[in-house]
Coordinates of C-alpha atoms in Angstrom, one line a residue:
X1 CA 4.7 62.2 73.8
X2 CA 7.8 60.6 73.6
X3 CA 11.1 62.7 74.1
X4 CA 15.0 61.7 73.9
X5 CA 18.8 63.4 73.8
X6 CA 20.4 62.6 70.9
X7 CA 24.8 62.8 70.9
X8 CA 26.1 65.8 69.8
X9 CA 29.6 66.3 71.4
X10 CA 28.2 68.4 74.1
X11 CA 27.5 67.6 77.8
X12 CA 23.6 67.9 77.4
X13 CA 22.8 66.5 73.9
X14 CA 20.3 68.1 72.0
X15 CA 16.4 67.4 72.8
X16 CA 14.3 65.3 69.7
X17 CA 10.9 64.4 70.0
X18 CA 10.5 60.6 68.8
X19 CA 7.3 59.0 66.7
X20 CA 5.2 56.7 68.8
X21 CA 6.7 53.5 66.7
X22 CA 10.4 54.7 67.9
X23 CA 11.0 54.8 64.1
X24 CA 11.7 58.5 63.5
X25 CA 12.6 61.4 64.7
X26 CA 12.3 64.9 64.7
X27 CA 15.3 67.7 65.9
X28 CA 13.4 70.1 68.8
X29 CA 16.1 72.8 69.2
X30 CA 13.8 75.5 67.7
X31 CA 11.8 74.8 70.6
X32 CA 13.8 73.7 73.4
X33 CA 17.4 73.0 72.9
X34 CA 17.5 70.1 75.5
X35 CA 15.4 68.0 77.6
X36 CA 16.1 70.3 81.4
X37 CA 15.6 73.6 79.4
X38 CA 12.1 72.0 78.5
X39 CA 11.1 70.7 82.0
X40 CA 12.3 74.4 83.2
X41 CA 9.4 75.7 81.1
X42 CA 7.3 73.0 80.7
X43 CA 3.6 74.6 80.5
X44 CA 4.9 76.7 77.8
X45 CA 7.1 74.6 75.9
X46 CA 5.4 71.0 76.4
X47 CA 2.4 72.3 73.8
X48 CA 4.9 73.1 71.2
X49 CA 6.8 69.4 71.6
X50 CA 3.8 67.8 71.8
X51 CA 2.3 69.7 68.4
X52 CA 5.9 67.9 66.4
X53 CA 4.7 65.0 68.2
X54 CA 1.0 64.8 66.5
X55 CA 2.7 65.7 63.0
X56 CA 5.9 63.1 63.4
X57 CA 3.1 61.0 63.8
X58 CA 0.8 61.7 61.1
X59 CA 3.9 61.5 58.7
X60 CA 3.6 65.3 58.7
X61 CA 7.0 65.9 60.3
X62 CA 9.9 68.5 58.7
X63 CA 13.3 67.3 58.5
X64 CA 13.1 63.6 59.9
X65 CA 15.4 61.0 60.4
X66 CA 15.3 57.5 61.4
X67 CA 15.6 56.7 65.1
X68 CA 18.7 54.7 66.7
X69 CA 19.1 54.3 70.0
X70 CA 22.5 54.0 69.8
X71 CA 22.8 58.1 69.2
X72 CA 21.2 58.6 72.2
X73 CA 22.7 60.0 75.7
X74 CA 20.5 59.1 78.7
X75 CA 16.8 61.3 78.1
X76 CA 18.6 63.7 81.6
X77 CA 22.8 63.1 81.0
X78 CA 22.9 65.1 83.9
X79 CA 20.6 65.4 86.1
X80 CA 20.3 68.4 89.5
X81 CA 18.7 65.1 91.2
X82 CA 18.7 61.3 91.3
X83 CA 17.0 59.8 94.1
X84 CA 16.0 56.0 94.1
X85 CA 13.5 54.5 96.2
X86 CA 12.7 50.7 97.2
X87 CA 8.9 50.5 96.6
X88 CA 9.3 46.6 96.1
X89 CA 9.7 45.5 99.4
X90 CA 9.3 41.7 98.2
X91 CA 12.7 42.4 96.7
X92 CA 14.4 44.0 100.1
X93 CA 12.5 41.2 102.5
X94 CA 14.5 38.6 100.4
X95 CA 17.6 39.8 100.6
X96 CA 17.1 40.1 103.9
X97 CA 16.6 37.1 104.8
X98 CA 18.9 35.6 102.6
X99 CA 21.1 36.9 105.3
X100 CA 19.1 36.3 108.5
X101 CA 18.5 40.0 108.9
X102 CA 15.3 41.0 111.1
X103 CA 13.0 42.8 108.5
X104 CA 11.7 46.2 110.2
X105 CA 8.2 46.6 110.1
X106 CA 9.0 50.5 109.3
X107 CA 10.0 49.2 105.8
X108 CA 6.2 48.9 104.7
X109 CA 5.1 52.5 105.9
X110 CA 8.4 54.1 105.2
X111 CA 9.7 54.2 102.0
X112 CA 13.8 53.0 101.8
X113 CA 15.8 56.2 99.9
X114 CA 18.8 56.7 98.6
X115 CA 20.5 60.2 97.0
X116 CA 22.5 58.7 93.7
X117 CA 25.3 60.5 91.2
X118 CA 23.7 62.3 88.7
X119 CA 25.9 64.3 87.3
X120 CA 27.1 61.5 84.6
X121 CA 24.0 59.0 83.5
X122 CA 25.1 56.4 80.8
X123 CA 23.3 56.5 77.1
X124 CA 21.3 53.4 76.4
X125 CA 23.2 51.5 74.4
X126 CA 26.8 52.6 76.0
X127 CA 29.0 50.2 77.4
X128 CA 28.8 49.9 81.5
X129 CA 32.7 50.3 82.2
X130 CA 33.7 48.9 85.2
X131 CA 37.4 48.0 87.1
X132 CA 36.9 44.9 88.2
X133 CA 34.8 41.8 88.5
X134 CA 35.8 41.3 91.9
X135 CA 33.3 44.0 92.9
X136 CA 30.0 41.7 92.2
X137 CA 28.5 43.6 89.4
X138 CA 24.7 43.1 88.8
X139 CA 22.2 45.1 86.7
X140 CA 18.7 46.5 88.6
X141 CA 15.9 47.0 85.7
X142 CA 13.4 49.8 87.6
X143 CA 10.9 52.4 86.4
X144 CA 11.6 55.9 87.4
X145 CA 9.9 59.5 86.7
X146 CA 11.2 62.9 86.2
X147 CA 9.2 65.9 88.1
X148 CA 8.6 69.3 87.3
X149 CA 9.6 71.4 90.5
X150 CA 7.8 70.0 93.6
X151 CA 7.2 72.2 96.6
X152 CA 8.5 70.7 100.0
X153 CA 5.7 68.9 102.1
X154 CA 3.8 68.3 98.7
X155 CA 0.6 65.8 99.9
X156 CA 0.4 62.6 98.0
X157 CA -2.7 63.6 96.2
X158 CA -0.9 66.3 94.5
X159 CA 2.4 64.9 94.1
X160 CA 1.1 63.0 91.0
X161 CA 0.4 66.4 89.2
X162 CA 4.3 66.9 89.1
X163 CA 5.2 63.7 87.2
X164 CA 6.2 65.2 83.6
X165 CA 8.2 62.1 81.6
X166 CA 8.7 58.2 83.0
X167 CA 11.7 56.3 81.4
X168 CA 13.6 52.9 82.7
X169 CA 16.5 52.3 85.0
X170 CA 19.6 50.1 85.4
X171 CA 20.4 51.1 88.6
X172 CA 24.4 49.2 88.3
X173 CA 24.9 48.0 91.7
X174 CA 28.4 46.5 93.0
X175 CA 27.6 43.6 95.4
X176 CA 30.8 43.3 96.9
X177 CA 31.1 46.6 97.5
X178 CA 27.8 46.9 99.3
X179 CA 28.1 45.5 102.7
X180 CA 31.6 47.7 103.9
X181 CA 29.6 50.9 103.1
X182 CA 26.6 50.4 104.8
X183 CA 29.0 48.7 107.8
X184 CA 30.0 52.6 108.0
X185 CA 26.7 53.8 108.4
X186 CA 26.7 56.4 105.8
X187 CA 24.6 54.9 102.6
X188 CA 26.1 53.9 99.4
X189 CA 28.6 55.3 97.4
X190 CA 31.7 53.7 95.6
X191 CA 29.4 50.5 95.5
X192 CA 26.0 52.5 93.1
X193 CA 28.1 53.7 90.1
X194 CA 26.6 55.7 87.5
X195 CA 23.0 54.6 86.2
X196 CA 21.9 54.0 82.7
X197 CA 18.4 55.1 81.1
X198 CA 16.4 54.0 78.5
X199 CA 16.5 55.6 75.1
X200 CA 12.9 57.7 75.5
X201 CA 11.3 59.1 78.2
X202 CA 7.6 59.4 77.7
X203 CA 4.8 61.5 79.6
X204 CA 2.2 59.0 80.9
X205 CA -1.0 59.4 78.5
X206 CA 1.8 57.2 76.3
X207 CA 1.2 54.3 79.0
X208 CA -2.9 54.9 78.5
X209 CA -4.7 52.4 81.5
X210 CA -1.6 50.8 82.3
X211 CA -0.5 54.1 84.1
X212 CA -3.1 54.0 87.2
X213 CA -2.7 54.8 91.2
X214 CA 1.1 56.4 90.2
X215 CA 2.4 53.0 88.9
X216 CA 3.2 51.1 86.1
X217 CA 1.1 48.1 85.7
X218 CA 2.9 46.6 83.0
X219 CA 5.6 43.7 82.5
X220 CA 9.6 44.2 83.2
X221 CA 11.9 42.2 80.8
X222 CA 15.2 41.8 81.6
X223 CA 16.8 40.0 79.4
X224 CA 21.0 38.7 80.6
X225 CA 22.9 37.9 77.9
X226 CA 20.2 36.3 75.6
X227 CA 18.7 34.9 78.4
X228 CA 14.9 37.0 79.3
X229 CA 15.1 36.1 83.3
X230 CA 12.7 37.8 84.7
X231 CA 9.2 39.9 83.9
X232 CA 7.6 41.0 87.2
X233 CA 4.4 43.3 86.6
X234 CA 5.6 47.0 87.7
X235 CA 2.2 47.7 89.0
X236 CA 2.0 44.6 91.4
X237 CA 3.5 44.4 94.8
X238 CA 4.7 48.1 94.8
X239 CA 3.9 49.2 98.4
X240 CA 5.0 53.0 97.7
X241 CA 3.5 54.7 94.5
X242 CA 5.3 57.3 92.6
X243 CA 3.4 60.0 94.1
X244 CA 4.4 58.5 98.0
X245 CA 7.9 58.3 96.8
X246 CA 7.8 61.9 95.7
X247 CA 6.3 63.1 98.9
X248 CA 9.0 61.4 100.8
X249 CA 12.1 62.7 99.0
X250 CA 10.1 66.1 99.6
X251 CA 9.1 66.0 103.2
X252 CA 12.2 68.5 104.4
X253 CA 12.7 70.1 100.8
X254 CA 12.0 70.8 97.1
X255 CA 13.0 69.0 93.9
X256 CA 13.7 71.4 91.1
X257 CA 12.2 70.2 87.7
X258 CA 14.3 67.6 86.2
X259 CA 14.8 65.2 89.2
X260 CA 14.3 61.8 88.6
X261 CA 12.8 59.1 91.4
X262 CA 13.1 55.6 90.7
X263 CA 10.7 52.9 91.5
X264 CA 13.7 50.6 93.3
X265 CA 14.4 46.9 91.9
X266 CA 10.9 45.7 89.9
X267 CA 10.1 42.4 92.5
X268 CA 6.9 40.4 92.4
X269 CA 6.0 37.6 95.5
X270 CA 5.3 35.1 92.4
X271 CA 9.0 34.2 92.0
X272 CA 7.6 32.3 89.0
X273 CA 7.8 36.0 86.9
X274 CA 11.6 36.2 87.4
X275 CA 14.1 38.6 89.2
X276 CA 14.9 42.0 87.7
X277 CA 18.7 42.0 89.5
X278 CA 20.9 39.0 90.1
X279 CA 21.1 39.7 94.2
X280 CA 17.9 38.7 94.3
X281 CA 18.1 35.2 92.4
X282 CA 21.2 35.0 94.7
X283 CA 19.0 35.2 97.7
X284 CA 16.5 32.2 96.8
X285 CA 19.2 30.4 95.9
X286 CA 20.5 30.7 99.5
X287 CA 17.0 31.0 101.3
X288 CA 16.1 27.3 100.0
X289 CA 19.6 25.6 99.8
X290 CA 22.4 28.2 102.0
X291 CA 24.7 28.7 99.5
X292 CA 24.4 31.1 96.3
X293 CA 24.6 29.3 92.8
X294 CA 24.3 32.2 90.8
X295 CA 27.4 34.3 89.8
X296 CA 27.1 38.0 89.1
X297 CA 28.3 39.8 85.8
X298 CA 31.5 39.5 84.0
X299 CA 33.3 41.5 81.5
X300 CA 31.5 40.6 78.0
X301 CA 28.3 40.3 79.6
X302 CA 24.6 42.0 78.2
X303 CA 21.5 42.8 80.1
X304 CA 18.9 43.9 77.8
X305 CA 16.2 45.7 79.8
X306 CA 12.0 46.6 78.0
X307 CA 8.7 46.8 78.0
X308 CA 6.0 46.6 76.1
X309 CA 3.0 47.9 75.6
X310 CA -0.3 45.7 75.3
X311 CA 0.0 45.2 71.9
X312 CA 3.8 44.1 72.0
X313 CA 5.3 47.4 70.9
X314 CA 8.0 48.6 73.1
X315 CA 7.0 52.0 75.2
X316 CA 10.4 53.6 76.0
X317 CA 13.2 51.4 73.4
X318 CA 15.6 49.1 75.0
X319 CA 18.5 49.3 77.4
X320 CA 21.0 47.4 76.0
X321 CA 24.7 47.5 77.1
X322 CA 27.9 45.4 77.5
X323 CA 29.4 45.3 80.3
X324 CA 33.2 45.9 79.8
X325 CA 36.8 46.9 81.4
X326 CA 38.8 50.5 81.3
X327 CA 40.7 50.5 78.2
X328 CA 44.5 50.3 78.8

Protein backbone atom coordinates (compact mmCIF):
# COMPACT_ATOMS: atom_id res chain seq x y z
CA UNK A 1 0.00 0.00 0.00
CA UNK A 2 1.28 3.23 -0.76
CA UNK A 3 -0.02 6.31 1.29
CA UNK A 4 0.73 10.24 0.99
CA UNK A 5 -0.57 13.92 2.30
CA UNK A 6 -1.76 15.87 -0.22
CA UNK A 7 -1.77 20.19 0.36
CA UNK A 8 -4.84 21.50 1.53
CA UNK A 9 -4.15 24.80 3.45
CA UNK A 10 -4.14 22.94 6.68
CA UNK A 11 -1.27 21.92 8.99
CA UNK A 12 -1.81 18.11 8.47
CA UNK A 13 -2.96 17.74 4.77
CA UNK A 14 -5.35 15.39 3.98
CA UNK A 15 -4.42 11.47 3.72
CA UNK A 16 -4.73 9.77 -0.26
CA UNK A 17 -3.88 6.39 -0.89
CA UNK A 18 -1.63 6.40 -4.26
CA UNK A 19 -1.77 3.53 -7.23
CA UNK A 20 1.38 1.27 -7.21
CA UNK A 21 2.59 3.22 -10.65
CA UNK A 22 2.48 6.71 -8.59
CA UNK A 23 0.08 7.63 -11.39
CA UNK A 24 -3.25 8.24 -9.55
CA UNK A 25 -4.73 8.85 -6.77
CA UNK A 26 -7.48 8.38 -4.61
CA UNK A 27 -8.91 11.04 -1.58
CA UNK A 28 -9.05 8.70 1.89
CA UNK A 29 -10.95 11.20 4.18
CA UNK A 30 -14.07 9.00 4.37
CA UNK A 31 -11.78 6.69 5.97
CA UNK A 32 -9.07 8.42 7.71
CA UNK A 33 -8.77 12.16 7.31
CA UNK A 34 -4.85 12.13 7.62
CA UNK A 35 -2.01 9.90 7.74
CA UNK A 36 -1.49 10.10 12.22
CA UNK A 37 -5.31 9.67 12.57
CA UNK A 38 -4.63 6.30 10.53
CA UNK A 39 -1.54 5.01 12.35
CA UNK A 40 -3.70 5.96 15.69
CA UNK A 41 -6.09 3.17 14.51
CA UNK A 42 -4.17 1.28 12.29
CA UNK A 43 -5.65 -2.43 12.66
CA UNK A 44 -8.98 -1.00 12.03
CA UNK A 45 -8.40 1.46 9.44
CA UNK A 46 -5.30 -0.07 7.53
CA UNK A 47 -7.97 -2.85 5.92
CA UNK A 48 -10.11 -0.14 4.63
CA UNK A 49 -6.96 1.90 2.89
CA UNK A 50 -5.63 -0.95 1.78
CA UNK A 51 -9.24 -2.25 0.12
CA UNK A 52 -9.03 1.67 -2.19
CA UNK A 53 -5.57 0.38 -2.66
CA UNK A 54 -6.60 -3.04 -4.59
CA UNK A 55 -9.37 -1.11 -6.54
CA UNK A 56 -7.01 2.19 -7.42
CA UNK A 57 -5.11 -0.50 -8.77
CA UNK A 58 -7.42 -2.51 -10.66
CA UNK A 59 -8.68 0.86 -12.36
CA UNK A 60 -11.72 0.33 -10.10
CA UNK A 61 -11.14 3.48 -8.04
CA UNK A 62 -14.06 6.35 -7.44
CA UNK A 63 -13.15 9.81 -7.89
CA UNK A 64 -9.36 9.69 -9.08
CA UNK A 65 -6.99 12.07 -10.06
CA UNK A 66 -3.58 12.04 -11.37
CA UNK A 67 -0.71 12.02 -8.94
CA UNK A 68 1.93 15.02 -8.56
CA UNK A 69 4.26 15.16 -6.14
CA UNK A 70 4.42 18.54 -6.10
CA UNK A 71 0.84 18.69 -4.00
CA UNK A 72 2.21 16.79 -1.58
CA UNK A 73 3.36 17.78 2.19
CA UNK A 74 5.85 15.36 3.79
CA UNK A 75 3.70 11.58 4.20
CA UNK A 76 3.90 12.92 8.62
CA UNK A 77 4.12 17.23 8.27
CA UNK A 78 4.34 16.89 11.72
CA UNK A 79 5.40 14.32 13.34
CA UNK A 80 5.15 13.53 17.85
CA UNK A 81 8.71 11.99 17.04
CA UNK A 82 11.82 12.12 14.76
CA UNK A 83 14.63 10.21 15.86
CA UNK A 84 17.57 9.43 13.39
CA UNK A 85 20.03 6.90 13.79
CA UNK A 86 23.65 6.11 12.23
CA UNK A 87 23.36 2.41 11.19
CA UNK A 88 26.13 3.08 8.44
CA UNK A 89 28.99 3.20 10.42
CA UNK A 90 31.28 3.14 7.10
CA UNK A 91 29.89 6.62 6.78
CA UNK A 92 30.75 7.87 10.58
CA UNK A 93 34.34 5.97 10.55
CA UNK A 94 35.19 8.27 7.57
CA UNK A 95 34.44 11.28 8.71
CA UNK A 96 36.22 10.45 11.50
CA UNK A 97 39.13 9.98 10.27
CA UNK A 98 39.03 12.59 7.90
CA UNK A 99 39.65 14.44 11.13
CA UNK A 100 42.05 12.13 13.02
CA UNK A 101 39.34 11.33 15.53
CA UNK A 102 39.89 7.82 17.50
CA UNK A 103 36.78 5.68 16.26
CA UNK A 104 35.13 4.01 19.52
CA UNK A 105 34.66 0.56 19.31
CA UNK A 106 31.14 1.21 21.15
CA UNK A 107 30.04 2.63 17.76
CA UNK A 108 29.53 -0.97 16.28
CA UNK A 109 27.43 -2.37 19.23
CA UNK A 110 25.75 0.84 20.05
CA UNK A 111 23.79 2.50 17.76
CA UNK A 112 24.65 6.65 17.31
CA UNK A 113 20.99 8.66 18.04
CA UNK A 114 19.92 11.75 17.65
CA UNK A 115 16.20 13.41 18.71
CA UNK A 116 15.42 15.80 15.47
CA UNK A 117 12.47 18.71 14.97
CA UNK A 118 9.49 17.34 13.89
CA UNK A 119 7.12 19.59 14.24
CA UNK A 120 7.68 21.16 10.57
CA UNK A 121 8.92 18.35 7.89
CA UNK A 122 9.35 19.90 4.26
CA UNK A 123 7.01 18.47 1.23
CA UNK A 124 8.98 16.67 -1.46
CA UNK A 125 9.21 18.90 -3.97
CA UNK A 126 9.44 22.26 -1.68
CA UNK A 127 12.22 24.44 -1.69
CA UNK A 128 14.92 23.80 1.27
CA UNK A 129 15.19 27.57 2.48
CA UNK A 130 18.15 28.35 4.14
CA UNK A 131 20.08 31.90 5.46
CA UNK A 132 23.22 31.40 4.34
CA UNK A 133 25.76 29.47 2.50
CA UNK A 134 28.32 30.11 4.95
CA UNK A 135 26.73 27.37 7.15
CA UNK A 136 27.99 24.34 4.78
CA UNK A 137 24.83 23.05 3.57
CA UNK A 138 24.69 19.36 2.36
CA UNK A 139 21.83 16.93 1.66
CA UNK A 140 21.81 13.21 3.62
CA UNK A 141 19.58 10.68 1.36
CA UNK A 142 18.49 7.88 4.27
CA UNK A 143 15.59 5.39 4.58
CA UNK A 144 13.47 5.76 7.61
CA UNK A 145 10.15 3.99 9.06
CA UNK A 146 7.22 5.13 10.90
CA UNK A 147 5.95 2.81 13.97
CA UNK A 148 2.78 2.10 15.35
CA UNK A 149 3.08 2.69 19.28
CA UNK A 150 6.12 0.58 20.61
CA UNK A 151 6.22 -0.39 24.26
CA UNK A 152 9.52 0.64 26.13
CA UNK A 153 12.07 -2.25 26.36
CA UNK A 154 10.45 -3.77 23.09
CA UNK A 155 13.12 -6.92 22.12
CA UNK A 156 14.45 -6.78 18.70
CA UNK A 157 12.51 -9.71 17.56
CA UNK A 158 9.39 -7.92 18.00
CA UNK A 159 10.32 -4.51 17.24
CA UNK A 160 9.87 -5.37 13.59
CA UNK A 161 6.06 -6.07 14.08
CA UNK A 162 5.70 -2.24 14.84
CA UNK A 163 7.10 -1.00 11.42
CA UNK A 164 3.72 0.36 9.73
CA UNK A 165 5.02 2.65 6.42
CA UNK A 166 8.88 3.28 5.19
CA UNK A 167 9.48 6.49 3.18
CA UNK A 168 12.99 8.42 2.28
CA UNK A 169 14.93 11.13 4.08
CA UNK A 170 17.05 14.29 3.43
CA UNK A 171 18.20 14.71 6.60
CA UNK A 172 19.65 18.80 5.68
CA UNK A 173 22.63 19.04 7.64
CA UNK A 174 24.71 22.45 8.17
CA UNK A 175 28.49 21.55 8.14
CA UNK A 176 29.64 24.56 9.50
CA UNK A 177 27.48 24.60 12.07
CA UNK A 178 28.23 21.12 13.31
CA UNK A 179 31.45 21.17 15.07
CA UNK A 180 30.53 24.41 17.79
CA UNK A 181 27.46 22.34 18.84
CA UNK A 182 28.83 19.20 19.52
CA UNK A 183 32.03 21.36 21.20
CA UNK A 184 29.12 22.08 23.84
CA UNK A 185 28.39 18.71 24.45
CA UNK A 186 24.66 18.82 24.00
CA UNK A 187 23.85 17.15 20.38
CA UNK A 188 22.73 19.06 17.45
CA UNK A 189 20.47 21.70 17.00
CA UNK A 190 20.72 25.01 14.98
CA UNK A 191 23.11 22.91 12.70
CA UNK A 192 19.96 19.69 11.65
CA UNK A 193 17.25 22.06 10.23
CA UNK A 194 13.99 20.72 9.24
CA UNK A 195 14.04 17.31 7.16
CA UNK A 196 12.33 16.61 3.90
CA UNK A 197 10.40 13.23 2.91
CA UNK A 198 9.66 11.58 0.03
CA UNK A 199 6.26 11.95 -1.66
CA UNK A 200 4.82 8.22 -0.51
CA UNK A 201 5.37 6.23 2.31
CA UNK A 202 4.68 2.65 1.66
CA UNK A 203 4.18 -0.43 4.15
CA UNK A 204 6.86 -3.00 3.27
CA UNK A 205 5.02 -5.98 1.24
CA UNK A 206 5.43 -2.86 -1.46
CA UNK A 207 9.40 -3.58 -1.19
CA UNK A 208 8.53 -7.60 -1.70
CA UNK A 209 12.29 -9.60 -1.03
CA UNK A 210 14.19 -6.53 -1.04
CA UNK A 211 12.64 -5.81 2.57
CA UNK A 212 14.62 -8.67 4.57
CA UNK A 213 16.41 -8.73 8.23
CA UNK A 214 14.57 -4.93 8.86
CA UNK A 215 16.53 -3.38 5.88
CA UNK A 216 16.27 -2.13 2.66
CA UNK A 217 18.41 -3.99 0.25
CA UNK A 218 17.98 -1.88 -2.56
CA UNK A 219 19.98 0.99 -4.39
CA UNK A 220 20.08 4.83 -3.08
CA UNK A 221 20.34 7.49 -5.91
CA UNK A 222 21.13 10.72 -5.15
CA UNK A 223 21.23 12.67 -7.81
CA UNK A 224 23.08 16.75 -7.18
CA UNK A 225 22.13 19.01 -9.50
CA UNK A 226 21.90 16.61 -12.66
CA UNK A 227 24.73 14.88 -11.51
CA UNK A 228 23.53 10.96 -9.93
CA UNK A 229 26.67 10.80 -7.34
CA UNK A 230 26.14 8.12 -5.44
CA UNK A 231 23.95 4.66 -5.24
CA UNK A 232 25.02 2.67 -2.14
CA UNK A 233 22.85 -0.56 -1.59
CA UNK A 234 20.59 0.26 1.65
CA UNK A 235 20.77 -3.27 2.79
CA UNK A 236 24.68 -3.52 2.76
CA UNK A 237 26.94 -2.36 5.38
CA UNK A 238 24.06 -1.43 7.78
CA UNK A 239 25.34 -2.65 11.21
CA UNK A 240 21.95 -1.67 13.14
CA UNK A 241 18.64 -2.87 11.43
CA UNK A 242 15.48 -1.08 11.78
CA UNK A 243 14.24 -3.24 14.40
CA UNK A 244 17.81 -2.55 16.67
CA UNK A 245 17.30 0.99 16.02
CA UNK A 246 13.79 0.86 17.36
CA UNK A 247 14.75 -1.10 20.41
CA UNK A 248 17.36 1.57 21.15
CA UNK A 249 15.27 4.69 20.82
CA UNK A 250 12.85 2.50 23.20
CA UNK A 251 15.15 1.14 25.89
CA UNK A 252 13.94 3.94 28.68
CA UNK A 253 10.53 4.68 26.93
CA UNK A 254 7.73 4.37 24.34
CA UNK A 255 7.16 5.84 20.87
CA UNK A 256 3.61 6.68 20.21
CA UNK A 257 2.41 5.57 16.63
CA UNK A 258 3.58 8.01 14.17
CA UNK A 259 7.26 8.26 15.03
CA UNK A 260 9.62 8.00 12.47
CA UNK A 261 13.44 6.36 12.87
CA UNK A 262 15.80 6.99 10.20
CA UNK A 263 18.35 4.62 8.86
CA UNK A 264 21.38 7.56 9.21
CA UNK A 265 23.46 8.59 5.97
CA UNK A 266 23.12 5.38 3.23
CA UNK A 267 27.26 4.47 3.14
CA UNK A 268 28.67 1.48 1.49
CA UNK A 269 32.83 0.37 2.13
CA UNK A 270 32.81 0.13 -1.93
CA UNK A 271 33.37 3.89 -2.38
CA UNK A 272 33.09 2.91 -6.04
CA UNK A 273 28.83 3.15 -5.36
CA UNK A 274 29.10 6.88 -4.42
CA UNK A 275 28.27 9.02 -1.31
CA UNK A 276 24.74 9.75 -0.30
CA UNK A 277 25.93 13.34 1.51
CA UNK A 278 28.69 15.62 0.47
CA UNK A 279 30.68 15.44 4.08
CA UNK A 280 31.44 12.26 3.24
CA UNK A 281 33.04 12.86 -0.37
CA UNK A 282 34.69 15.68 1.60
CA UNK A 283 36.31 13.22 3.86
CA UNK A 284 38.02 10.96 1.02
CA UNK A 285 39.01 13.86 -0.46
CA UNK A 286 41.03 14.76 2.71
CA UNK A 287 41.85 11.06 3.86
CA UNK A 288 43.95 10.53 0.47
CA UNK A 289 45.14 14.12 -0.30
CA UNK A 290 44.59 16.53 3.33
CA UNK A 291 42.67 19.00 1.89
CA UNK A 292 38.82 18.90 0.86
CA UNK A 293 38.11 19.60 -2.94
CA UNK A 294 34.51 19.37 -2.78
CA UNK A 295 32.39 22.40 -1.92
CA UNK A 296 28.96 21.98 -0.23
CA UNK A 297 25.61 23.41 -1.60
CA UNK A 298 24.82 26.80 -2.81
CA UNK A 299 21.72 28.70 -3.35
CA UNK A 300 20.28 27.37 -6.83
CA UNK A 301 21.45 24.06 -6.13
CA UNK A 302 19.07 20.45 -6.62
CA UNK A 303 19.53 17.12 -5.01
CA UNK A 304 17.28 14.65 -6.44
CA UNK A 305 16.97 11.74 -4.05
CA UNK A 306 15.06 7.66 -5.40
CA UNK A 307 14.88 4.36 -5.65
CA UNK A 308 13.78 1.91 -7.63
CA UNK A 309 12.42 -1.05 -7.58
CA UNK A 310 13.85 -4.19 -9.48
CA UNK A 311 12.18 -3.54 -12.41
CA UNK A 312 13.24 0.28 -12.59
CA UNK A 313 9.97 1.66 -11.27
CA UNK A 314 10.43 4.08 -8.46
CA UNK A 315 8.99 2.75 -4.92
CA UNK A 316 8.32 5.86 -2.87
CA UNK A 317 8.50 9.03 -5.95
CA UNK A 318 11.40 11.39 -5.82
CA UNK A 319 12.69 14.03 -3.46
CA UNK A 320 13.41 16.77 -5.45
CA UNK A 321 14.15 20.31 -4.11
CA UNK A 322 16.11 23.58 -4.70
CA UNK A 323 17.87 24.74 -2.41
CA UNK A 324 17.17 28.52 -1.96
CA UNK A 325 17.48 31.93 0.26
CA UNK A 326 14.61 33.71 2.57
CA UNK A 327 12.72 35.94 0.44
CA UNK A 328 13.36 39.70 1.22
Amino acid sequence: MKLATLKDGSRDGQLIVVSRDLKTAQIADGIAPTLQRALDDWNFIAPQLEQMYNQLNSGRGSNTFDFDPKNCMAPLPRAFQWADGSSYVNHVELVRKARNAEMPDSFWHDPLMYQGGSDDFIGPNDDIVLGSEEWGIDFESEVAVITDDVPMGVKVQHAAEHIRLLMLVNDVSLRNLIPAELAKGFGFFQSKPASSFSPVAVTPDELGDAWKDGKVHLPLRSTWNGVQVGQPNAGVDMVFSFPQLITHLCKTRKARAGSIVGSGTVSNKDSAKGYSCIAEKRALEMIAGGEPQTPFMKFGDTIKIEMLDKNGKSIFGAIDQSITEPEA
